[in-house]
mmCIF file of C-alpha atoms and ligand atoms in Angstrom:
data_model
loop_
_atom_site.group_PDB
_atom_site.id
_atom_site.type_symbol
_atom_site.label_atom_id
_atom_site.label_comp_id
_atom_site.label_asym_id
_atom_site.label_seq_id
_atom_site.Cartn_x
_atom_site.Cartn_y
_atom_site.Cartn_z
ATOM 1 C CA UNK A 763 79.462 28.494 -42.008
ATOM 2 C CA UNK A 764 80.468 32.066 -42.829
ATOM 3 C CA UNK A 765 83.776 33.331 -44.207
ATOM 4 C CA UNK A 766 83.958 37.103 -43.844
ATOM 5 C CA UNK A 767 86.125 40.247 -44.019
ATOM 6 C CA UNK A 768 87.478 39.122 -47.390
ATOM 7 C CA UNK A 769 87.696 40.467 -50.917
ATOM 8 C CA UNK A 770 85.246 38.512 -53.105
ATOM 9 C CA UNK A 771 85.680 37.824 -56.821
ATOM 10 C CA UNK A 772 82.570 35.947 -57.913
ATOM 11 C CA UNK A 773 83.997 34.443 -61.126
ATOM 12 C CA UNK A 774 82.956 37.422 -63.259
ATOM 13 C CA UNK A 775 83.767 40.513 -61.209
ATOM 14 C CA UNK A 776 84.870 41.770 -57.832
ATOM 15 C CA UNK A 777 81.703 42.001 -55.739
ATOM 16 C CA UNK A 778 83.164 43.114 -52.400
ATOM 17 C CA UNK A 779 86.411 44.324 -50.883
ATOM 18 C CA UNK A 780 85.198 43.442 -47.401
ATOM 19 C CA UNK A 781 82.479 40.860 -47.829
ATOM 20 C CA UNK A 782 81.189 37.539 -46.602
ATOM 21 C CA UNK A 783 80.078 34.234 -48.032
ATOM 22 C CA UNK A 784 77.842 31.661 -46.361
ATOM 23 C CA UNK A 785 77.685 27.998 -47.301
ATOM 24 C CA UNK A 786 75.911 24.977 -45.904
ATOM 25 C CA UNK A 787 78.478 22.341 -44.871
ATOM 26 C CA UNK A 788 75.795 19.639 -45.239
ATOM 27 C CA UNK A 789 74.846 20.281 -48.865
ATOM 28 C CA UNK A 790 78.229 21.793 -49.738
ATOM 29 C CA UNK A 791 76.461 24.634 -51.531
ATOM 30 C CA UNK A 792 76.679 28.414 -51.282
ATOM 31 C CA UNK A 793 73.772 30.173 -49.553
ATOM 32 C CA UNK A 794 74.719 33.869 -49.644
ATOM 33 C CA UNK A 795 77.367 36.086 -51.193
ATOM 34 C CA UNK A 796 78.208 39.652 -50.149
ATOM 35 C CA UNK A 797 76.678 39.983 -46.697
ATOM 36 C CA UNK A 798 75.823 37.306 -44.160
ATOM 37 C CA UNK A 799 74.993 37.648 -40.472
ATOM 38 C CA UNK A 800 75.650 34.584 -38.337
ATOM 39 C CA UNK A 801 72.578 32.738 -37.118
ATOM 40 C CA UNK A 802 72.659 31.046 -33.715
ATOM 41 C CA UNK A 803 76.042 29.442 -33.114
ATOM 42 C CA UNK A 804 76.965 29.358 -36.805
ATOM 43 C CA UNK A 805 80.784 29.264 -37.180
ATOM 44 C CA UNK A 806 82.384 32.458 -38.536
ATOM 45 C CA UNK A 807 85.937 32.802 -39.808
ATOM 46 C CA UNK A 808 87.557 36.163 -40.485
ATOM 47 C CA UNK A 809 89.742 36.241 -43.605
ATOM 48 C CA UNK A 810 91.029 39.813 -43.620
ATOM 49 C CA UNK A 811 93.800 40.453 -46.193
ATOM 50 C CA UNK A 812 92.516 37.465 -48.189
ATOM 51 C CA UNK A 813 90.552 37.043 -51.396
ATOM 52 C CA UNK A 814 87.887 34.377 -51.925
ATOM 53 C CA UNK A 815 87.178 33.259 -55.458
ATOM 54 C CA UNK A 816 85.699 30.177 -57.106
ATOM 55 C CA UNK A 817 87.937 27.118 -57.317
ATOM 56 C CA UNK A 818 89.614 27.054 -60.714
ATOM 57 C CA UNK A 819 88.068 25.107 -63.579
ATOM 58 C CA UNK A 820 90.482 23.633 -66.113
ATOM 59 C CA UNK A 821 88.692 22.884 -69.382
ATOM 60 C CA UNK A 822 91.470 20.679 -70.790
ATOM 61 C CA UNK A 823 93.494 18.202 -68.730
ATOM 62 C CA UNK A 824 95.114 14.817 -69.372
ATOM 63 C CA UNK A 825 95.228 12.755 -66.191
ATOM 64 C CA UNK A 826 96.844 9.847 -68.054
ATOM 65 C CA UNK A 827 99.918 11.906 -68.983
ATOM 66 C CA UNK A 828 102.422 13.323 -66.482
ATOM 67 C CA UNK A 829 104.600 15.648 -68.557
ATOM 68 C CA UNK A 830 106.744 12.956 -70.186
ATOM 69 C CA UNK A 831 108.715 14.035 -73.266
ATOM 70 C CA UNK A 832 106.811 11.542 -75.453
ATOM 71 C CA UNK A 833 103.542 9.616 -75.202
ATOM 72 C CA UNK A 834 105.456 6.442 -76.084
ATOM 73 C CA UNK A 835 106.162 5.842 -72.380
ATOM 74 C CA UNK A 836 102.463 5.984 -71.648
ATOM 75 C CA UNK A 837 100.982 3.879 -74.440
ATOM 76 C CA UNK A 838 102.837 0.769 -73.244
ATOM 77 C CA UNK A 839 101.321 1.014 -69.780
ATOM 78 C CA UNK A 840 98.585 -1.337 -68.636
ATOM 79 C CA UNK A 841 95.200 -0.019 -67.520
ATOM 80 C CA UNK A 842 96.238 -0.742 -63.917
ATOM 81 C CA UNK A 843 99.382 1.384 -64.208
ATOM 82 C CA UNK A 844 97.557 4.197 -65.966
ATOM 83 C CA UNK A 845 94.795 4.172 -63.372
ATOM 84 C CA UNK A 846 97.313 4.688 -60.571
ATOM 85 C CA UNK A 847 98.812 7.592 -62.523
ATOM 86 C CA UNK A 848 95.375 9.147 -62.994
ATOM 87 C CA UNK A 849 94.512 8.845 -59.295
ATOM 88 C CA UNK A 850 97.752 10.598 -58.326
ATOM 89 C CA UNK A 851 97.324 13.374 -60.903
ATOM 90 C CA UNK A 852 93.686 13.992 -59.910
ATOM 91 C CA UNK A 853 94.712 14.497 -56.299
ATOM 92 C CA UNK A 854 97.569 16.870 -57.201
ATOM 93 C CA UNK A 855 95.172 18.866 -59.382
ATOM 94 C CA UNK A 856 92.578 19.282 -56.650
ATOM 95 C CA UNK A 857 95.115 20.241 -53.993
ATOM 96 C CA UNK A 858 96.559 22.963 -56.239
ATOM 97 C CA UNK A 859 93.183 24.731 -56.338
ATOM 98 C CA UNK A 860 91.575 23.281 -59.467
ATOM 99 C CA UNK A 861 88.248 21.996 -58.182
ATOM 100 C CA UNK A 862 86.688 21.065 -61.548
ATOM 101 C CA UNK A 863 88.073 19.793 -64.824
ATOM 102 C CA UNK A 864 87.120 18.547 -68.244
ATOM 103 C CA UNK A 865 89.306 15.478 -68.643
ATOM 104 C CA UNK A 866 90.438 14.302 -72.050
ATOM 105 C CA UNK A 867 90.128 10.577 -71.644
ATOM 106 C CA UNK A 868 92.532 7.737 -72.217
ATOM 107 C CA UNK A 869 90.888 4.408 -73.031
ATOM 108 C CA UNK A 870 87.895 4.391 -70.629
ATOM 109 C CA UNK A 871 89.783 5.266 -67.482
ATOM 110 C CA UNK A 872 88.623 8.826 -66.930
ATOM 111 C CA UNK A 873 84.937 7.950 -66.665
ATOM 112 C CA UNK A 874 85.846 5.311 -64.065
ATOM 113 C CA UNK A 875 87.974 7.873 -62.214
ATOM 114 C CA UNK A 876 85.109 10.363 -62.315
ATOM 115 C CA UNK A 877 82.779 7.805 -60.761
ATOM 116 C CA UNK A 878 85.181 7.145 -57.879
ATOM 117 C CA UNK A 879 85.641 10.892 -57.269
ATOM 118 C CA UNK A 880 81.875 11.510 -57.353
ATOM 119 C CA UNK A 881 81.327 8.743 -54.799
ATOM 120 C CA UNK A 882 83.966 10.316 -52.529
ATOM 121 C CA UNK A 883 86.228 7.261 -52.712
ATOM 122 C CA UNK A 884 89.287 9.151 -53.940
ATOM 123 C CA UNK A 885 90.207 12.853 -53.827
ATOM 124 C CA UNK A 886 89.950 14.737 -57.086
ATOM 125 C CA UNK A 887 88.253 17.638 -58.830
ATOM 126 C CA UNK A 888 84.687 17.421 -60.116
ATOM 127 C CA UNK A 889 85.189 15.884 -63.526
ATOM 128 C CA UNK A 890 83.510 15.844 -66.896
ATOM 129 C CA UNK A 891 85.201 13.029 -68.804
ATOM 130 C CA UNK A 892 85.135 11.471 -72.220
ATOM 131 C CA UNK A 893 86.414 7.982 -73.043
ATOM 132 C CA UNK A 894 88.545 7.674 -76.147
ATOM 133 C CA UNK A 895 89.090 10.710 -78.336
ATOM 134 C CA UNK A 896 87.995 10.028 -81.901
ATOM 135 C CA UNK A 897 90.620 10.276 -84.631
ATOM 136 C CA UNK A 898 91.188 9.060 -88.178
ATOM 137 C CA UNK A 899 93.233 5.890 -88.643
ATOM 138 C CA UNK A 900 96.810 6.871 -87.756
ATOM 139 C CA UNK A 901 95.644 10.347 -86.712
ATOM 140 C CA UNK A 902 96.606 12.458 -83.702
ATOM 141 C CA UNK A 903 96.266 10.583 -80.414
ATOM 142 C CA UNK A 904 95.484 7.241 -82.041
ATOM 143 C CA UNK A 905 97.526 5.444 -79.345
ATOM 144 C CA UNK A 906 94.892 6.062 -76.698
ATOM 145 C CA UNK A 907 92.015 7.033 -78.993
ATOM 146 C CA UNK A 908 89.334 5.428 -81.184
ATOM 147 C CA UNK A 909 90.270 5.297 -84.861
ATOM 148 C CA UNK A 910 87.439 5.778 -87.356
ATOM 149 C CA UNK A 911 86.974 6.061 -91.107
ATOM 150 C CA UNK A 912 83.761 7.133 -92.813
ATOM 151 C CA UNK A 913 80.602 8.813 -91.495
ATOM 152 C CA UNK A 914 78.956 5.585 -90.336
ATOM 153 C CA UNK A 915 81.915 4.668 -88.156
ATOM 154 C CA UNK A 916 81.960 8.223 -86.826
ATOM 155 C CA UNK A 917 78.379 7.859 -85.617
ATOM 156 C CA UNK A 918 79.111 4.434 -84.194
ATOM 157 C CA UNK A 919 82.160 5.727 -82.297
ATOM 158 C CA UNK A 920 80.125 8.548 -80.742
ATOM 159 C CA UNK A 921 77.401 6.097 -79.667
ATOM 160 C CA UNK A 922 80.028 3.774 -78.180
ATOM 161 C CA UNK A 923 81.605 6.573 -76.141
ATOM 162 C CA UNK A 924 78.246 7.729 -74.795
ATOM 163 C CA UNK A 925 77.317 4.121 -73.954
ATOM 164 C CA UNK A 926 80.496 3.824 -71.890
ATOM 165 C CA UNK A 927 79.749 7.012 -69.977
ATOM 166 C CA UNK A 928 81.392 9.829 -71.917
ATOM 167 C CA UNK A 929 80.090 13.226 -70.771
ATOM 168 C CA UNK A 930 81.305 14.888 -73.965
ATOM 169 C CA UNK A 931 82.924 13.902 -77.253
ATOM 170 C CA UNK A 932 86.367 14.929 -78.384
ATOM 171 C CA UNK A 933 87.742 14.422 -81.862
ATOM 172 C CA UNK A 934 90.975 15.383 -83.596
ATOM 173 C CA UNK A 935 90.227 17.701 -86.532
ATOM 174 C CA UNK A 936 93.928 18.061 -87.392
ATOM 175 C CA UNK A 937 97.215 16.325 -86.675
ATOM 176 C CA UNK A 938 99.153 17.126 -83.521
ATOM 177 C CA UNK A 939 102.546 18.035 -82.157
ATOM 178 C CA UNK A 940 102.978 14.923 -80.016
ATOM 179 C CA UNK A 941 101.864 12.282 -82.534
ATOM 180 C CA UNK A 942 104.627 11.377 -84.996
ATOM 181 C CA UNK A 943 103.657 11.486 -88.647
ATOM 182 C CA UNK A 944 100.596 13.706 -88.286
ATOM 183 C CA UNK A 945 100.310 17.219 -89.705
ATOM 184 C CA UNK A 946 98.983 19.925 -87.346
ATOM 185 C CA UNK A 947 98.057 22.170 -90.290
ATOM 186 C CA UNK A 948 95.799 19.919 -92.377
ATOM 187 C CA UNK A 949 92.195 18.839 -91.906
ATOM 188 C CA UNK A 950 92.143 15.157 -90.923
ATOM 189 C CA UNK A 951 88.477 14.254 -91.455
ATOM 190 C CA UNK A 952 86.244 14.702 -94.478
ATOM 191 C CA UNK A 953 83.408 17.219 -94.080
ATOM 192 C CA UNK A 954 80.883 14.351 -94.107
ATOM 193 C CA UNK A 955 82.730 12.665 -91.234
ATOM 194 C CA UNK A 956 82.855 15.905 -89.182
ATOM 195 C CA UNK A 957 79.162 16.513 -89.671
ATOM 196 C CA UNK A 958 78.338 12.946 -88.653
ATOM 197 C CA UNK A 959 80.448 13.193 -85.476
ATOM 198 C CA UNK A 960 79.010 16.489 -84.318
ATOM 199 C CA UNK A 961 75.413 15.748 -85.300
ATOM 200 C CA UNK A 962 75.470 12.383 -83.535
ATOM 201 C CA UNK A 963 76.993 13.834 -80.345
ATOM 202 C CA UNK A 964 74.323 16.545 -80.200
ATOM 203 C CA UNK A 965 71.616 13.930 -80.785
ATOM 204 C CA UNK A 966 73.006 12.053 -77.766
ATOM 205 C CA UNK A 967 72.890 15.265 -75.706
ATOM 206 C CA UNK A 968 76.613 15.821 -75.220
ATOM 207 C CA UNK A 969 78.832 18.665 -76.350
ATOM 208 C CA UNK A 970 81.722 18.302 -78.746
ATOM 209 C CA UNK A 971 85.317 19.482 -78.409
ATOM 210 C CA UNK A 972 87.823 19.375 -81.192
ATOM 211 C CA UNK A 973 91.569 19.382 -81.073
ATOM 212 C CA UNK A 974 92.505 21.743 -83.939
ATOM 213 C CA UNK A 975 95.700 23.566 -84.857
ATOM 214 C CA UNK A 976 95.320 24.530 -88.536
ATOM 215 C CA UNK A 977 92.757 27.067 -89.800
ATOM 216 C CA UNK A 978 91.099 24.591 -92.199
ATOM 217 C CA UNK A 979 90.343 22.193 -89.343
ATOM 218 C CA UNK A 980 89.060 24.998 -87.123
ATOM 219 C CA UNK A 981 86.784 26.383 -89.846
ATOM 220 C CA UNK A 982 85.407 22.999 -90.876
ATOM 221 C CA UNK A 983 84.645 22.061 -87.258
ATOM 222 C CA UNK A 984 83.125 25.454 -86.419
ATOM 223 C CA UNK A 985 80.955 25.385 -89.543
ATOM 224 C CA UNK A 986 79.731 21.894 -88.607
ATOM 225 C CA UNK A 987 78.644 23.081 -85.137
ATOM 226 C CA UNK A 988 81.476 22.100 -82.775
ATOM 227 C CA UNK A 989 81.154 23.576 -79.274
ATOM 228 C CA UNK A 990 84.791 24.122 -78.278
ATOM 229 C CA UNK A 991 88.023 24.433 -80.220
ATOM 230 C CA UNK A 992 91.128 23.276 -78.351
ATOM 231 C CA UNK A 993 94.445 25.066 -79.072
ATOM 232 C CA UNK A 994 93.341 27.134 -82.130
ATOM 233 C CA UNK A 995 96.978 27.554 -83.052
ATOM 234 C CA UNK A 996 96.942 28.906 -86.613
ATOM 235 C CA UNK A 997 93.786 30.985 -87.012
ATOM 236 C CA UNK A 998 93.100 33.262 -89.929
ATOM 237 C CA UNK A 999 90.481 36.033 -89.817
ATOM 238 C CA UNK A 1000 87.825 33.790 -91.324
ATOM 239 C CA UNK A 1001 88.342 31.186 -88.592
ATOM 240 C CA UNK A 1002 88.095 33.841 -85.862
ATOM 241 C CA UNK A 1003 84.927 35.303 -87.425
ATOM 242 C CA UNK A 1004 83.364 31.829 -87.503
ATOM 243 C CA UNK A 1005 84.110 31.260 -83.811
ATOM 244 C CA UNK A 1006 82.396 34.548 -82.971
ATOM 245 C CA UNK A 1007 79.396 34.026 -85.282
ATOM 246 C CA UNK A 1008 78.791 30.400 -84.304
ATOM 247 C CA UNK A 1009 79.454 31.064 -80.594
ATOM 248 C CA UNK A 1010 82.278 28.530 -80.367
ATOM 249 C CA UNK A 1011 84.442 28.701 -77.239
ATOM 250 C CA UNK A 1012 88.211 28.708 -77.661
ATOM 251 C CA UNK A 1013 90.346 26.817 -75.128
ATOM 252 C CA UNK A 1014 93.771 28.192 -76.081
ATOM 253 C CA UNK A 1015 95.988 25.938 -73.866
ATOM 254 C CA UNK A 1016 98.860 28.438 -73.957
ATOM 255 C CA UNK A 1017 100.764 26.360 -71.395
ATOM 256 C CA UNK A 1018 101.324 23.462 -73.802
ATOM 257 C CA UNK A 1019 103.530 25.048 -76.505
ATOM 258 C CA UNK A 1020 105.215 27.261 -73.909
ATOM 259 C CA UNK A 1021 106.480 24.255 -71.963
ATOM 260 C CA UNK A 1022 107.794 22.507 -75.078
ATOM 261 C CA UNK A 1023 109.382 25.717 -76.392
ATOM 262 C CA UNK A 1024 111.167 26.181 -73.033
ATOM 263 C CA UNK A 1025 112.435 22.584 -72.936
ATOM 264 C CA UNK A 1026 113.655 22.058 -76.482
ATOM 265 C CA UNK A 1027 116.774 20.208 -75.350
ATOM 266 C CA UNK A 1028 114.734 17.403 -73.831
ATOM 267 C CA UNK A 1029 111.763 17.468 -76.222
ATOM 268 C CA UNK A 1030 111.771 15.004 -79.109
ATOM 269 C CA UNK A 1031 113.218 16.312 -82.348
ATOM 270 C CA UNK A 1032 109.833 16.092 -84.056
ATOM 271 C CA UNK A 1033 107.850 17.878 -81.327
ATOM 272 C CA UNK A 1034 110.480 20.671 -81.103
ATOM 273 C CA UNK A 1035 110.455 21.138 -84.850
ATOM 274 C CA UNK A 1036 106.647 21.258 -84.926
ATOM 275 C CA UNK A 1037 106.607 23.734 -82.017
ATOM 276 C CA UNK A 1038 109.459 25.931 -83.315
ATOM 277 C CA UNK A 1039 107.992 29.204 -84.611
ATOM 278 C CA UNK A 1040 104.580 27.800 -83.765
ATOM 279 C CA UNK A 1041 104.541 29.311 -80.305
ATOM 280 C CA UNK A 1042 104.679 32.849 -81.695
ATOM 281 C CA UNK A 1043 101.906 32.094 -84.183
ATOM 282 C CA UNK A 1044 99.806 30.517 -81.433
ATOM 283 C CA UNK A 1045 100.168 33.640 -79.263
ATOM 284 C CA UNK A 1046 99.258 35.811 -82.243
ATOM 285 C CA UNK A 1047 96.108 33.716 -82.907
ATOM 286 C CA UNK A 1048 95.147 33.974 -79.243
ATOM 287 C CA UNK A 1049 95.559 37.762 -79.186
ATOM 288 C CA UNK A 1050 93.509 38.262 -82.336
ATOM 289 C CA UNK A 1051 90.765 35.925 -81.107
ATOM 290 C CA UNK A 1052 90.607 37.749 -77.777
ATOM 291 C CA UNK A 1053 90.442 41.160 -79.472
ATOM 292 C CA UNK A 1054 87.702 39.913 -81.814
ATOM 293 C CA UNK A 1055 85.566 38.871 -78.847
ATOM 294 C CA UNK A 1056 85.818 35.080 -79.062
ATOM 295 C CA UNK A 1057 84.674 33.452 -75.799
ATOM 296 C CA UNK A 1058 87.785 32.059 -74.121
ATOM 297 C CA UNK A 1059 87.837 29.318 -71.498
ATOM 298 C CA UNK A 1060 90.976 28.434 -69.563
ATOM 299 C CA UNK A 1061 92.501 25.044 -70.178
ATOM 300 C CA UNK A 1062 96.083 23.924 -69.788
ATOM 301 C CA UNK A 1063 96.524 20.645 -71.711
ATOM 302 C CA UNK A 1064 98.344 19.663 -68.521
ATOM 303 C CA UNK A 1065 100.114 16.318 -68.765
ATOM 304 C CA UNK A 1066 101.608 17.092 -72.192
ATOM 305 C CA UNK A 1067 105.428 17.353 -72.341
ATOM 306 C CA UNK A 1068 106.886 19.277 -69.351
ATOM 307 C CA UNK A 1069 103.381 20.555 -68.502
ATOM 308 C CA UNK A 1070 102.989 19.264 -64.952
ATOM 309 C CA UNK A 1071 99.840 18.648 -62.904
ATOM 310 C CA UNK A 1072 99.406 21.232 -60.165
ATOM 311 C CA UNK A 1073 100.838 24.104 -62.209
ATOM 312 C CA UNK A 1074 97.465 24.733 -63.905
ATOM 313 C CA UNK A 1075 96.980 28.310 -62.641
ATOM 314 C CA UNK A 1076 100.013 29.447 -64.637
ATOM 315 C CA UNK A 1077 97.670 29.429 -67.656
ATOM 316 C CA UNK A 1078 96.044 32.533 -66.132
ATOM 317 C CA UNK A 1079 99.457 34.256 -66.005
ATOM 318 C CA UNK A 1080 100.009 33.411 -69.688
ATOM 319 C CA UNK A 1081 96.607 34.824 -70.673
ATOM 320 C CA UNK A 1082 97.411 38.044 -68.776
ATOM 321 C CA UNK A 1083 100.883 38.235 -70.298
ATOM 322 C CA UNK A 1084 99.303 38.091 -73.758
ATOM 323 C CA UNK A 1085 96.656 40.742 -73.359
ATOM 324 C CA UNK A 1086 93.794 39.797 -71.052
ATOM 325 C CA UNK A 1087 93.025 41.839 -67.944
ATOM 326 C CA UNK A 1088 93.532 39.810 -64.741
ATOM 327 C CA UNK A 1089 89.753 39.685 -64.064
ATOM 328 C CA UNK A 1090 89.123 38.419 -67.608
ATOM 329 C CA UNK A 1091 91.777 35.727 -67.350
ATOM 330 C CA UNK A 1092 90.442 34.538 -64.002
ATOM 331 C CA UNK A 1093 86.902 34.541 -65.458
ATOM 332 C CA UNK A 1094 88.177 32.403 -68.334
ATOM 333 C CA UNK A 1095 89.370 29.802 -65.835
ATOM 334 C CA UNK A 1096 86.340 30.004 -63.531
ATOM 335 C CA UNK A 1097 82.954 31.130 -64.902
ATOM 336 C CA UNK A 1098 83.684 30.601 -68.615
ATOM 337 C CA UNK A 1099 85.343 27.212 -68.160
ATOM 338 C CA UNK A 1100 82.446 26.190 -65.904
ATOM 339 C CA UNK A 1101 80.043 26.971 -68.767
ATOM 340 C CA UNK A 1102 82.006 24.496 -70.885
ATOM 341 C CA UNK A 1103 82.169 21.828 -68.198
ATOM 342 C CA UNK A 1104 78.482 22.301 -67.395
ATOM 343 C CA UNK A 1105 78.662 21.740 -63.621
ATOM 344 C CA UNK A 1106 77.237 23.963 -60.845
ATOM 345 C CA UNK A 1107 80.585 25.620 -60.242
ATOM 346 C CA UNK A 1108 82.822 28.498 -61.321
ATOM 347 C CA UNK A 1109 80.807 31.364 -59.837
ATOM 348 C CA UNK A 1110 80.066 32.447 -56.312
ATOM 349 C CA UNK A 1111 76.303 32.555 -56.133
ATOM 350 C CA UNK A 1112 73.621 30.880 -54.041
ATOM 351 C CA UNK A 1113 72.978 27.310 -55.181
ATOM 352 C CA UNK A 1114 76.426 26.705 -56.662
ATOM 353 C CA UNK A 1115 78.889 24.357 -54.974
ATOM 354 C CA UNK A 1116 81.102 25.997 -52.327
ATOM 355 C CA UNK A 1117 84.268 25.206 -54.278
ATOM 356 C CA UNK A 1118 86.461 28.030 -53.045
ATOM 357 C CA UNK A 1119 89.966 29.306 -53.353
ATOM 358 C CA UNK A 1120 91.249 31.442 -50.489
ATOM 359 C CA UNK A 1121 94.310 33.445 -51.476
ATOM 360 C CA UNK A 1122 96.361 35.847 -49.406
ATOM 361 C CA UNK A 1123 96.504 39.328 -50.965
ATOM 362 C CA UNK A 1124 94.774 40.456 -54.140
ATOM 363 C CA UNK A 1125 95.123 38.150 -57.179
ATOM 364 C CA UNK A 1126 93.348 40.795 -59.292
ATOM 365 C CA UNK A 1127 96.580 42.776 -58.967
ATOM 366 C CA UNK A 1128 98.946 39.812 -59.126
ATOM 367 C CA UNK A 1129 97.546 36.620 -60.650
ATOM 368 C CA UNK A 1130 100.670 34.671 -59.666
ATOM 369 C CA UNK A 1131 99.264 34.623 -56.112
ATOM 370 C CA UNK A 1132 96.867 31.935 -57.372
ATOM 371 C CA UNK A 1133 99.782 29.490 -57.470
ATOM 372 C CA UNK A 1134 99.958 29.381 -53.663
ATOM 373 C CA UNK A 1135 96.416 29.311 -52.286
ATOM 374 C CA UNK A 1136 96.068 29.555 -48.520
ATOM 375 C CA UNK A 1137 93.219 27.051 -48.587
ATOM 376 C CA UNK A 1138 91.182 25.102 -51.130
ATOM 377 C CA UNK A 1139 87.623 24.032 -50.352
ATOM 378 C CA UNK A 1140 85.517 21.602 -52.382
ATOM 379 C CA UNK A 1141 81.841 21.542 -51.470
ATOM 380 C CA UNK A 1142 82.722 23.582 -48.366
ATOM 381 C CA UNK A 1143 85.263 21.024 -47.146
ATOM 382 C CA UNK A 1144 88.956 21.809 -46.864
ATOM 383 C CA UNK A 1145 91.011 19.746 -49.316
ATOM 384 C CA UNK A 1146 94.379 21.489 -48.980
ATOM 385 C CA UNK A 1147 95.982 24.306 -47.019
ATOM 386 C CA UNK A 1148 94.253 25.683 -43.973
ATOM 387 C CA UNK A 1149 91.930 28.587 -43.315
ATOM 388 C CA UNK A 1150 93.633 31.093 -41.009
ATOM 389 C CA UNK A 1151 91.885 31.694 -37.675
ATOM 390 C CA UNK A 1152 89.866 28.508 -38.017
ATOM 391 C CA UNK A 1153 89.260 27.015 -34.597
ATOM 392 C CA UNK A 1154 87.929 23.755 -36.090
ATOM 393 C CA UNK A 1155 90.735 23.223 -38.571
ATOM 394 C CA UNK A 1156 88.603 23.289 -41.756
HETATM 395 ZN ZN1 ZN B 2004 95.190 17.866 -75.085
#
């Protein structure tokens, strides 16, 4: 199958203004990018006035949450109820053009969801999932997480998560906005606990993400070898330098505080107070990290208050609004996020999955066009929208 006459952005740069891409519908993988001449009766679809780019990769989603004002509504739900929620949110995500995600787990549901998606039983993006995020007793996310105290329990918790199928480990280095009674600014774990968590995860062959708002938490996690920092809300120069030196990727999740800051009337008093003034500091941290050359991967924290599944691509608009060039912001949410997720996606090159976004016009000039893709393909198969001029209705 060949799609031609289109602008091609390969996940890193524009490679053609009038190019073609070939993929094998059987394997679902890309075979050629740039030029492709049809062989035999190979189907060809002309996509003039359209841009083809990799399906988006969201490095931070919560399928268990649906934008409720508080997590209280969610923690009382049974596994059966939460599973239905996750199935619905996974489908919405895929159809909006996000073809891969790193899912922040709730209980053990996300690894089960991933299995069903991989087997083709339910529609959803390719997923890297953890089980329960690891937190101190009473710490951020303890409702759906695994509480630990002391280095030995930290190691045990990591081994448990990997045993249950976690593809990465997430822990909460600081308190959070949505968990009452926790402080976003202070380091939650001891240094010994952090080192145990990260060392054990790397021994088990999985990467480690940390939720971290305050600079002390970011620095302690980065010094101990964490792979990604989520949010990075209050970074000082030392924290930014450490991210650069230790090659730690920042997933800024600009969507999350934006949505709370824009919905203060409905947000809980505590989450509004914690977000008030924080949004500006978060943006400032993001800008300084970007200017200092920190690797940035796009992630939305979708599912958190008023941050709805299917609106993921707005994160790209936020990154552009706060200083990134459109190509850089799209790269953050394709190639760079794919590096974090570790799947064969996020770039258009032979051998990668044909997870494609077809967008009318030029999103390199107007990234908001990504919100309304003409068609979304996963492994070369249409999952939403419709390719124009397609006789076979792919
Ligand atoms: Zn999150």
